[in-house]
Short mmCIF file of C-alpha atoms in Angstrom, two decimals:
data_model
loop_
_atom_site.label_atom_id
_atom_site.label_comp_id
_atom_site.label_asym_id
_atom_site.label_seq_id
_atom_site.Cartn_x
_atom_site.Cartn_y
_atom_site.Cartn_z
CA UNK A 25 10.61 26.64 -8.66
CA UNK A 26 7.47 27.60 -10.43
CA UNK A 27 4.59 28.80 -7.93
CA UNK A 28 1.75 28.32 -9.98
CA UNK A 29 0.91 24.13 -10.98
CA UNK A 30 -1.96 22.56 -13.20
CA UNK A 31 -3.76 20.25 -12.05
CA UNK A 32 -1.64 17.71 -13.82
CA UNK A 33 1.38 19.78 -12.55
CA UNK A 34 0.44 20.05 -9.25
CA UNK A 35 0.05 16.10 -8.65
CA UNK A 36 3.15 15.69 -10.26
CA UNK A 37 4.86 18.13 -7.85
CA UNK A 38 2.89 16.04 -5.30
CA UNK A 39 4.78 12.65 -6.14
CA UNK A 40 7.98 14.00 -5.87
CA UNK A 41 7.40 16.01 -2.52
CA UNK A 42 6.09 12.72 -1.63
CA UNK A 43 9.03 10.64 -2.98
CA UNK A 44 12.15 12.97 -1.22
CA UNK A 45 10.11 12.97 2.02
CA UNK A 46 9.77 9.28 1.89
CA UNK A 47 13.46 9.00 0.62
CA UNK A 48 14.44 10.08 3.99
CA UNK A 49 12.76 7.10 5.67
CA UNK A 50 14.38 5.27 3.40
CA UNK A 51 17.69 6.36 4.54
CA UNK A 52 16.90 6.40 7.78
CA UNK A 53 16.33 2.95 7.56
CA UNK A 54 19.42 1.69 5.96
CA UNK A 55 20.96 3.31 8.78
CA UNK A 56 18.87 1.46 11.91
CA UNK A 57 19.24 -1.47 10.07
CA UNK A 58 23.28 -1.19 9.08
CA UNK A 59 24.99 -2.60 12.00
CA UNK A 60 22.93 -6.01 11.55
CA UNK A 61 25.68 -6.95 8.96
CA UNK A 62 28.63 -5.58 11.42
CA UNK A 63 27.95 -7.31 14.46
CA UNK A 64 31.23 -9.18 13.63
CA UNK A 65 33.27 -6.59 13.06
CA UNK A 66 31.91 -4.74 15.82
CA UNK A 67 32.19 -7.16 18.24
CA UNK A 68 36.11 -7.62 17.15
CA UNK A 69 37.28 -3.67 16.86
CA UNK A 70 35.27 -2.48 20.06
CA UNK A 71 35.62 -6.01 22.05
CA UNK A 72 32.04 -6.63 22.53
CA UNK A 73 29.66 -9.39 23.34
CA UNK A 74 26.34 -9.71 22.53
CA UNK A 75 24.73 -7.95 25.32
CA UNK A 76 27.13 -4.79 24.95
CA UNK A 77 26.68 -4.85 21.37
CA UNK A 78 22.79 -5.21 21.72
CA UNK A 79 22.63 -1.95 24.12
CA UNK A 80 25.06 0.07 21.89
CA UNK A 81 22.74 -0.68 18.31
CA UNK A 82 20.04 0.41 20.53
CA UNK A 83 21.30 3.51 21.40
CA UNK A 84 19.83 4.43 18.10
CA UNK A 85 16.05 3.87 19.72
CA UNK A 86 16.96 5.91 22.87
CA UNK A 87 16.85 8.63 21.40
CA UNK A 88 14.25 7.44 17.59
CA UNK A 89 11.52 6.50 20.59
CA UNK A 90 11.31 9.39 22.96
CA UNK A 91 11.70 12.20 20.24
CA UNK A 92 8.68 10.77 18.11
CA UNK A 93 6.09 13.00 20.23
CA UNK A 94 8.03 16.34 19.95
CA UNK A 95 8.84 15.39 16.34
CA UNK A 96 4.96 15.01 15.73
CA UNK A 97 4.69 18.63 17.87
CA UNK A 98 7.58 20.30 15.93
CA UNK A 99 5.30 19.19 12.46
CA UNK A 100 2.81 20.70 14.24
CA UNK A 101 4.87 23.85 15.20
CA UNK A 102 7.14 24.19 12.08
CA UNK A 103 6.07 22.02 8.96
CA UNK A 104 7.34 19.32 7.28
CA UNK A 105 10.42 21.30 5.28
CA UNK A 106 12.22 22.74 8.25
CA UNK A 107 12.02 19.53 10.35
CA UNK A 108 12.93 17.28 7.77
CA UNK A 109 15.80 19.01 6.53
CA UNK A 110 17.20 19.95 10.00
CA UNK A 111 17.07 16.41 11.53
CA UNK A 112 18.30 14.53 8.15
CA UNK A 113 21.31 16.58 9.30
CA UNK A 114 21.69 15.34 12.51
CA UNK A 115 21.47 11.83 11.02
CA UNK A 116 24.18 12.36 8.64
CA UNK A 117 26.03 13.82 11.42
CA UNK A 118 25.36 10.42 13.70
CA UNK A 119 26.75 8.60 11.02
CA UNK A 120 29.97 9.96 10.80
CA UNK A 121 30.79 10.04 14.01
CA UNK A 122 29.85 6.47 14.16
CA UNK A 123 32.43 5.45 11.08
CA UNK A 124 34.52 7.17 12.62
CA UNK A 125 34.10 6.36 16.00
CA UNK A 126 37.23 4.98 18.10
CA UNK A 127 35.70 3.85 21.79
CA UNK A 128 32.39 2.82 22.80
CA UNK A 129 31.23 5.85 23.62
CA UNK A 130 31.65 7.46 20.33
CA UNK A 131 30.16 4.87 18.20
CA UNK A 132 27.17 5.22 21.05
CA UNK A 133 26.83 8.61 20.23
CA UNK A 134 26.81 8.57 16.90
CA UNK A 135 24.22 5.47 17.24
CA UNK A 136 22.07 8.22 19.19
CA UNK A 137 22.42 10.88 16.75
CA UNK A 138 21.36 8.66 13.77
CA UNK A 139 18.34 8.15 16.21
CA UNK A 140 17.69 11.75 17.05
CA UNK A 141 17.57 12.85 13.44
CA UNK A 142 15.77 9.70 11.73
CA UNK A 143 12.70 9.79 14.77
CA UNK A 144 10.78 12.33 12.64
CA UNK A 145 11.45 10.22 9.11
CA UNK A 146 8.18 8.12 9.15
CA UNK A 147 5.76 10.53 9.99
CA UNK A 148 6.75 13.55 7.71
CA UNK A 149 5.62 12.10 4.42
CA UNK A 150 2.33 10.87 6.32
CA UNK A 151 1.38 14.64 7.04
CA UNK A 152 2.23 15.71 3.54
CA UNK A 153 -0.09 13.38 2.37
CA UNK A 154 -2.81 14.46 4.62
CA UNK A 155 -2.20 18.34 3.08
CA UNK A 156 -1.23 17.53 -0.87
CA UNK A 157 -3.55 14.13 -1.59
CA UNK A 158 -7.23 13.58 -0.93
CA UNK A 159 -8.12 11.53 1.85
CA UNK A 160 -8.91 8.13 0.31
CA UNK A 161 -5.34 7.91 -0.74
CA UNK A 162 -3.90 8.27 3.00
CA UNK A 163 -4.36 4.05 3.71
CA UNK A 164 -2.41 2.91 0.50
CA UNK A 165 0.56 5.88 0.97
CA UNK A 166 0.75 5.28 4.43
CA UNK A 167 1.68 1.69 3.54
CA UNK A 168 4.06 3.20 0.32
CA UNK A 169 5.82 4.55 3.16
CA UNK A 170 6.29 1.41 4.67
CA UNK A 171 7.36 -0.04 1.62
CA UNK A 172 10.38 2.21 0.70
CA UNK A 173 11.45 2.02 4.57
CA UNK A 174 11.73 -1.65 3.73
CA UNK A 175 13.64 -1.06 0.55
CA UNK A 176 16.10 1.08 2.51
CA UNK A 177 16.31 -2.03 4.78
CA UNK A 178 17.20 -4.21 2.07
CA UNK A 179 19.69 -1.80 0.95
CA UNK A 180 21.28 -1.25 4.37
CA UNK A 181 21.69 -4.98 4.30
CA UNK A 182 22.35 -6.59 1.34
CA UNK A 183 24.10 -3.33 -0.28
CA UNK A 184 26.07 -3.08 2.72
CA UNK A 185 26.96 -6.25 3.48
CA UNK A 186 28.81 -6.41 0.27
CA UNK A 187 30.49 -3.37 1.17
CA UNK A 188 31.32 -4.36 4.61
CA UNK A 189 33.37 -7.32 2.90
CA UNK A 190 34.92 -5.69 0.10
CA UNK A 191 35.66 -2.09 2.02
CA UNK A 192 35.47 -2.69 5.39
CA UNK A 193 32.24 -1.11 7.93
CA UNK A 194 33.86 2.52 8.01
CA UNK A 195 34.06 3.13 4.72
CA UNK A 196 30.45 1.59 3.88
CA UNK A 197 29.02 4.05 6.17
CA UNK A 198 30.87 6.70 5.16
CA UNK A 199 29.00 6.52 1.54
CA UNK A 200 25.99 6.24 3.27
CA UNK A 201 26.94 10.17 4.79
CA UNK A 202 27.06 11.14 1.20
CA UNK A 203 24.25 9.75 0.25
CA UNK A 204 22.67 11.31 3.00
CA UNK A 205 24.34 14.79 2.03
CA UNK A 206 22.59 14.45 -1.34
CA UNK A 207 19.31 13.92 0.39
CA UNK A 208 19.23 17.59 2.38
CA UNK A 209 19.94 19.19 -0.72
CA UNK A 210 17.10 18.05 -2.28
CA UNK A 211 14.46 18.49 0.40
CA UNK A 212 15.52 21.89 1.08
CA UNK A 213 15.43 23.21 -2.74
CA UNK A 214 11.78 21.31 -3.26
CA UNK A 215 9.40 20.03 -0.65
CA UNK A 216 6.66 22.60 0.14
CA UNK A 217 4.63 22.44 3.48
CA UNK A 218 1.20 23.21 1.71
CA UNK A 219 0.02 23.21 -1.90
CA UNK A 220 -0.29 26.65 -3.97
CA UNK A 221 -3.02 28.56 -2.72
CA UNK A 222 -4.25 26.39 0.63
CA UNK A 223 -5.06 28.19 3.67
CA UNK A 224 -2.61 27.36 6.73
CA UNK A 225 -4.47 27.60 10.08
CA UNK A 226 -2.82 29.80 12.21
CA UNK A 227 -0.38 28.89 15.02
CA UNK A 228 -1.38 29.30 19.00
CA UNK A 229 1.52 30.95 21.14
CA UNK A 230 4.19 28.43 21.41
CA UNK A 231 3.14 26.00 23.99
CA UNK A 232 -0.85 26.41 23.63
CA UNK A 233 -1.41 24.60 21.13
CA UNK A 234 1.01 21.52 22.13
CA UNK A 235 -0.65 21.14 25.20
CA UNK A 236 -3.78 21.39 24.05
CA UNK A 237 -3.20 18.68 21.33
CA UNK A 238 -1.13 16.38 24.14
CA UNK A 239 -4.41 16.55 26.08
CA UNK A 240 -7.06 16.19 23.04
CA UNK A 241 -5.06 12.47 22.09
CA UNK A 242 -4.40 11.61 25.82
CA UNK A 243 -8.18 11.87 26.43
CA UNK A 244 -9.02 9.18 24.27
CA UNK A 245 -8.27 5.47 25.99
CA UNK A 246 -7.58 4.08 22.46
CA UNK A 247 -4.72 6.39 21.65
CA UNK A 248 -3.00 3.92 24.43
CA UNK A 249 -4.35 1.12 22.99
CA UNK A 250 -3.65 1.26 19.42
CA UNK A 251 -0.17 1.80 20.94
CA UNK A 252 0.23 -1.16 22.25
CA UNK A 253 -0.82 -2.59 19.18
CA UNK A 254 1.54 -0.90 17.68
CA UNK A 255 4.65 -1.66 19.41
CA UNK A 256 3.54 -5.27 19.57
CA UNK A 257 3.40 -5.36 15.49
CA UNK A 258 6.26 -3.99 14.99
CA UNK A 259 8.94 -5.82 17.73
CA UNK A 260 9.61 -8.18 15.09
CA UNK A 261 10.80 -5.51 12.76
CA UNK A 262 13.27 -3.65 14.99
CA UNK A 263 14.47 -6.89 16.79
CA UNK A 264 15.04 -9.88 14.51
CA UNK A 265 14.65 -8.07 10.95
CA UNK A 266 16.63 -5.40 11.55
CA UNK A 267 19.53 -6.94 13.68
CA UNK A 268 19.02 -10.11 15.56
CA UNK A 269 17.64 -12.12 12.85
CA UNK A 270 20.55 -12.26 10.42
CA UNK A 271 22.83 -13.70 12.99
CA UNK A 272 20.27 -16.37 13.60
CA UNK A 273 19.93 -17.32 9.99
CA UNK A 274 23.38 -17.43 9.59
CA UNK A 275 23.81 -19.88 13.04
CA UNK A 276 20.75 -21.67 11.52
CA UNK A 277 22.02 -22.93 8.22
CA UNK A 278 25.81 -21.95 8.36
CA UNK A 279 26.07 -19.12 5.73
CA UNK A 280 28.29 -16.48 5.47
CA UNK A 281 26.51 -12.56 7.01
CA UNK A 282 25.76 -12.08 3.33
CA UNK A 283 23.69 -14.64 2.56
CA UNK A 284 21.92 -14.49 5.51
CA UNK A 285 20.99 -10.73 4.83
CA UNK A 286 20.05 -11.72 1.48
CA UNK A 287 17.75 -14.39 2.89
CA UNK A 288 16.66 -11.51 5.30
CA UNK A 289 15.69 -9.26 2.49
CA UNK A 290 12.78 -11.66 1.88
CA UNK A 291 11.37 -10.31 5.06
CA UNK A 292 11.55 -6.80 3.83
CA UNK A 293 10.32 -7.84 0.75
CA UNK A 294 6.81 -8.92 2.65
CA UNK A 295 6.55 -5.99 4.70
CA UNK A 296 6.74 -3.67 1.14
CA UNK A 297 4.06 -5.80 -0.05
CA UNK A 298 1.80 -6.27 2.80
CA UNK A 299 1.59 -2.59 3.99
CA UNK A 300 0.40 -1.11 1.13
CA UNK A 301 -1.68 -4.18 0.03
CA UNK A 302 -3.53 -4.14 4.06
CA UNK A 303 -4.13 -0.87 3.40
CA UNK A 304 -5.78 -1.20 0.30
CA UNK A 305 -8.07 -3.91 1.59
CA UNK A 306 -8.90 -2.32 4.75
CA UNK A 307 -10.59 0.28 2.62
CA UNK A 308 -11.70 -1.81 0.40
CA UNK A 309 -14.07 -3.66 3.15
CA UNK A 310 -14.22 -0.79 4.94
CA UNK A 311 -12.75 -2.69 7.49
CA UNK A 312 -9.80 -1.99 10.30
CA UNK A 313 -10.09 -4.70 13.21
CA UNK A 314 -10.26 -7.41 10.87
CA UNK A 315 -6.86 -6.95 8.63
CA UNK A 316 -4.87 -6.04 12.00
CA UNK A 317 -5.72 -9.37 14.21
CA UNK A 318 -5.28 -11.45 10.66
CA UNK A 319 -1.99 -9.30 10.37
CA UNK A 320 -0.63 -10.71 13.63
CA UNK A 321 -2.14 -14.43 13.54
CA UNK A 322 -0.02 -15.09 10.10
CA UNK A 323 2.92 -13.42 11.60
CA UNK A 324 3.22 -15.39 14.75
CA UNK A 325 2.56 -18.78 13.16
CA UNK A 326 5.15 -18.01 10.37
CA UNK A 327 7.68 -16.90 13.38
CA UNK A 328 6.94 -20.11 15.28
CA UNK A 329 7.62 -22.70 12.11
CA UNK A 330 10.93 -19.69 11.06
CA UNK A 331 12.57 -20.08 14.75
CA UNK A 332 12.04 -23.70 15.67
CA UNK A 333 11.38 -26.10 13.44
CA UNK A 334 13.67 -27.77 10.88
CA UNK A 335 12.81 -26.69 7.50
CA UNK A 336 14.45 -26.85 3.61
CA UNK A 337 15.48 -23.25 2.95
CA UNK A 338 12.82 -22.61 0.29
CA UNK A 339 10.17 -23.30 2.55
CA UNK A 340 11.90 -20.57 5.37
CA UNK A 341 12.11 -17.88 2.61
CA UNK A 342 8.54 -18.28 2.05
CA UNK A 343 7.35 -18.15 5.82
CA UNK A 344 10.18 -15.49 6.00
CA UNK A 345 7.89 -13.53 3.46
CA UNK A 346 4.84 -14.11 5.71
CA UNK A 347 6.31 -13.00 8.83
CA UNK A 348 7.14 -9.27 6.70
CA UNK A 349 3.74 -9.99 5.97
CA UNK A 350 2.39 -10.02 9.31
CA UNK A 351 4.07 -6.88 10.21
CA UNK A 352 1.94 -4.94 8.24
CA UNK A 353 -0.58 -4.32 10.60
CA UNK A 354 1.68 -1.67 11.70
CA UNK A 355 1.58 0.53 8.37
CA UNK A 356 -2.77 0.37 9.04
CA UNK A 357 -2.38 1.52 12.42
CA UNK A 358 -1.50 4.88 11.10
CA UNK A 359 -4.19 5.04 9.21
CA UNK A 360 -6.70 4.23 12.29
CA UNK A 361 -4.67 7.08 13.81
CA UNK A 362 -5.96 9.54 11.32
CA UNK A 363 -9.59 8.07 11.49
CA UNK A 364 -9.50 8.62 15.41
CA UNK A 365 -7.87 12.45 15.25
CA UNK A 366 -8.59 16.00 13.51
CA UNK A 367 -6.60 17.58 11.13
CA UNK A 368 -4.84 19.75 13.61
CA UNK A 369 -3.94 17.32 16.46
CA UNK A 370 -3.17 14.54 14.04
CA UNK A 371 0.67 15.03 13.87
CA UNK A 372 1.06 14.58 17.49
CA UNK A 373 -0.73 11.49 17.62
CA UNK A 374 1.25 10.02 14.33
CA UNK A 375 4.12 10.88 16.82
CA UNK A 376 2.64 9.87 20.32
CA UNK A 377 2.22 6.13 17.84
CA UNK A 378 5.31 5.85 16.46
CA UNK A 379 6.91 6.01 20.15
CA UNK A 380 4.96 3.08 20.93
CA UNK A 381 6.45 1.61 17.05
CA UNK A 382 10.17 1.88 18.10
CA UNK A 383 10.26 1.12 21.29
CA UNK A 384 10.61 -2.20 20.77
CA UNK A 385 13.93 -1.73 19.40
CA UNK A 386 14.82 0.48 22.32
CA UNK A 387 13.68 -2.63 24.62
CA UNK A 388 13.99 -5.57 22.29
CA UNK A 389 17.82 -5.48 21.52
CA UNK A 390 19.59 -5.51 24.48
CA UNK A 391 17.04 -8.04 26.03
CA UNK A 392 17.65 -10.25 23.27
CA UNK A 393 21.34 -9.55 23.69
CA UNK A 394 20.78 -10.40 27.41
CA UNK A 395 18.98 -13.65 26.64
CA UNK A 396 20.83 -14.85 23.99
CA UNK A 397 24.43 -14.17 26.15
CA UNK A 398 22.93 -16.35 29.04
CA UNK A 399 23.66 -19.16 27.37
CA UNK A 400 27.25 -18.52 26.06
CA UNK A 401 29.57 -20.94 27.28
CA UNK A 402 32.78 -19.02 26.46
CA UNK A 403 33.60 -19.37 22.84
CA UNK A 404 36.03 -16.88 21.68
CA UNK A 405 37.02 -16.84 17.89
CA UNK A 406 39.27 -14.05 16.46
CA UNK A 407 37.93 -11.59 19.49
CA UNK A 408 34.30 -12.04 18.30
CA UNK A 409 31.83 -13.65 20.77
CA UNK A 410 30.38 -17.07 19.57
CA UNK A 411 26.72 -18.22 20.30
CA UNK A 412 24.94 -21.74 19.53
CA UNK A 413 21.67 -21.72 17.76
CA UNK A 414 19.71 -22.77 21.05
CA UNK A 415 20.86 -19.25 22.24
CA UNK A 416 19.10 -17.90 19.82
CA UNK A 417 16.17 -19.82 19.56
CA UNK A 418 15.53 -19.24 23.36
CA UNK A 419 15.83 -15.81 22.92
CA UNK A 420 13.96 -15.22 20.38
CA UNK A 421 10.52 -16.40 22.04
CA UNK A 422 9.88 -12.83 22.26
CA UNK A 423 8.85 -12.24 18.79
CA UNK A 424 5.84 -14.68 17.88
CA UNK A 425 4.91 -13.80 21.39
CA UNK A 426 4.25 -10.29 20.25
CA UNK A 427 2.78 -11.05 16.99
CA UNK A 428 -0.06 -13.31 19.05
CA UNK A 429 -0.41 -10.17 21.05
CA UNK A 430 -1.11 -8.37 18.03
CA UNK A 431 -3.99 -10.65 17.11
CA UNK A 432 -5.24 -10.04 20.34
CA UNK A 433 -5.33 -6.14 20.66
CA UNK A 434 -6.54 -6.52 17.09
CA UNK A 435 -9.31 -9.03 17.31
CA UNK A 436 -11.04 -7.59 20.95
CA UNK A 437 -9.63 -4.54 22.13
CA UNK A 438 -9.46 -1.97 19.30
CA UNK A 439 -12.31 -0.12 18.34
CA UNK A 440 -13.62 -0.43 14.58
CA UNK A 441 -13.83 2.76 12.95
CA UNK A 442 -15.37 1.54 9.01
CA UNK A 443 -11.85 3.90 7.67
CA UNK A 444 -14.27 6.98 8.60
CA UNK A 445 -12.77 9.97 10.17
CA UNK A 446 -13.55 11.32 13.83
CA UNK A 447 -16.91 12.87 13.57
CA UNK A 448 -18.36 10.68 10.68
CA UNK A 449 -18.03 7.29 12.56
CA UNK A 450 -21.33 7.65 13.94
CA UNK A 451 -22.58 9.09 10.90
#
């Protein structure tokens, strides 16, 4: 690779350290999202109902939530090449144990290992872009980001839906391990921690610095809660988008898994519009608080009207679009994140965020699986557990309830930083 880049060269270079590190979000999304159009299957080969199956998908957040603040440390520690290329490993590896998992317990751990390596996907292309773009360009990438996560979501559930019916779940995942095989190849051989000529600060004594940055986030009261903002916004996501949700459509208006994840896509589709379009208005009005309560109000009235009310399919797809919509308020949050923290404590706080992000998935799927298997009243067809829609609509409270509470952290409780940085908010 050549070290030396024009201007013109050097942006280019840019895009496509951008695009790989991004790629790997994507990826990591098709996997989270994959066993949302296996539950049947599942269910049948590993005899499972739906709060087993709900705690076994999750397995994929016990491990994605907890190792988002040492992935933001190891950033920190290591830089974005080494981490991203070691832990897109350990996702490829989670994924073939999982197709080829026999018991429980193997699919489990291969749920957790998918986790482990994907927890660091989402905020490795956010600190390349703080090192190889200027700073007015962080809002509108951060919600890029988003968008490609929600094109691997579409692809890990329309794509592999088809898949699933044609080749069966084991061998659909198995193409997503090559795919994923591809992937390290190409990070290793190209992305670059710093542009050409930048001056790295230099590294504490293992330890040091981590604490030091643990205690420089921890100190402020709204690193906790823009958290909670963020897990709120983005409960939908990791609960009904990217598992419960096609189930429901498909009890809802009696289609087959694949036209339910196609009318899921829709959803995807508004949270790859939304993010990078709130973050481009946020800076445009110089603005935070106001695009993350509106964020949440649209979303929880467009869940509401989605979950209980009768309504001609056109009319669903389009408050299907508003609810992806609605989660976009997450994508900002990251940028109020970099407002609120230096340079050189700001990949532990991206991390210390993101926690709060997928832990609702973590927490969301089995309770959902718990509520929605309180109602079952026994119906067994061809081994797979069979639910009414009433299960699912009482069940599935939860998630207009957390978009509301989005509108509330948003409207009253976060403070407005005008998209300045630490240190010129008072300027």
């Amino acid at each position: 690779m050549k070290k030396s880049f024009t201007s013109k060269g050097q942006t280019c270079y840019a895009l496509l350290i951008l695009i790989l590190a991004v790629s790997f979000y994507l990826y990591e999304y098709l996997l989270q999202v994959s066993p949302s159009v296996m539950t049947a299957p599942l269910m049948r080969d590993f005899q499972l109902n739906a709060a087993i199956i709900g705690a076994m998908v999750a397995f994929f957040y016990y491990a994605y939530s907890p190792m988002q603040l040492p992935g933001g440390l190891l950033y920190d520690r290591l830089g974005p090449r080494k981490v991203i290329t070691i832990f897109m490993m350990i996702c490829v590896l989670g994924a073939y144990l999982f197709a080829h998992a026999q018991t429980y317990a193997v699919a489990a751990l291969g749920r957790f290992l998918m986790g482990v390596g994907g927890a660091v996907s989402f905020v490795g292309p956010l600190i390349l872009a703080t090192r190889w773009f200027p700073a007015k360009y962080f809002a509108p990438i951060s919600g890029l980001v988003q968008l490609l996560g929600a094109v691997g979501a579409v692809l890990g559930q329309v794509v592999l839906s088809h898949l699933v019916q044609q080749r069966g779940w084991r061998s659909a995942m198995m193409d997503a391990v090559f795919l994923g095989l591809i992937l390290v190849v190409l990070v290793a051989l190209i992305v670059r921690d710093y542009p050409k000529g930048t001056k790295v600060p230099p590294k504490e004594k293992l330890g040091q610095g981590e604490w030091h940055n643990l205690k420089a986030i921890f100190a402020n009261k709204q690193t906790f809660i823009l958290a909670f903002y963020s897990f709120f916004s983005w409960f939908p996501i990791t609960v009904f988008a990217a598992f419960w949700g096609v189930t429901f459509l498909s009890s809802k208006f009696g289609v087959s898994t694949s036209h339910a994840a196609q009318m899921m896509a829709v959803v995807w589709l508004g949270v790859a519009v939304g993010s990078p379009l709130f973050g481009w208005w946020s800076e445009k009005i110089g603005q935070r608080n106001f695009p993350l309560s509106f964020a949440g109000l649209i979303g929880g009235i467009a869940a509401v009207f989605v979950i209980y009310f009768s309504l001609p399919v056109w009319l669903v797809l389009i408050l299907l679009f508003v609810l992806g919509v609605g989660t976009s308020g997450q994508a900002l949050s990251f940028a109020v994140v970099r407002d609120m923290n230096n340079n050189n404590v700001v990949g532990t706080a991206m991390g210390f965020n993101n926690v709060a992000v997928v832990a609702g998935g973590a927490l969301g799927q089995p309770l959902v699986g718990y509520l929605v298997n309180l109602g079952w009243h026994g119906h067994i067809i061809k081994g797979v557990h069979v639910y009414s829609l009433s299960d699912y609509q009482q069940a599935l409270v939860v998630i207009p309830l957390s978009f509301f509470m989005c509108f509330i952290f948003g409207k009253f409780l976060i403070e407005e930083t005008h998209c300045k940085r630490i240190g010129e908010i008072n300027d």
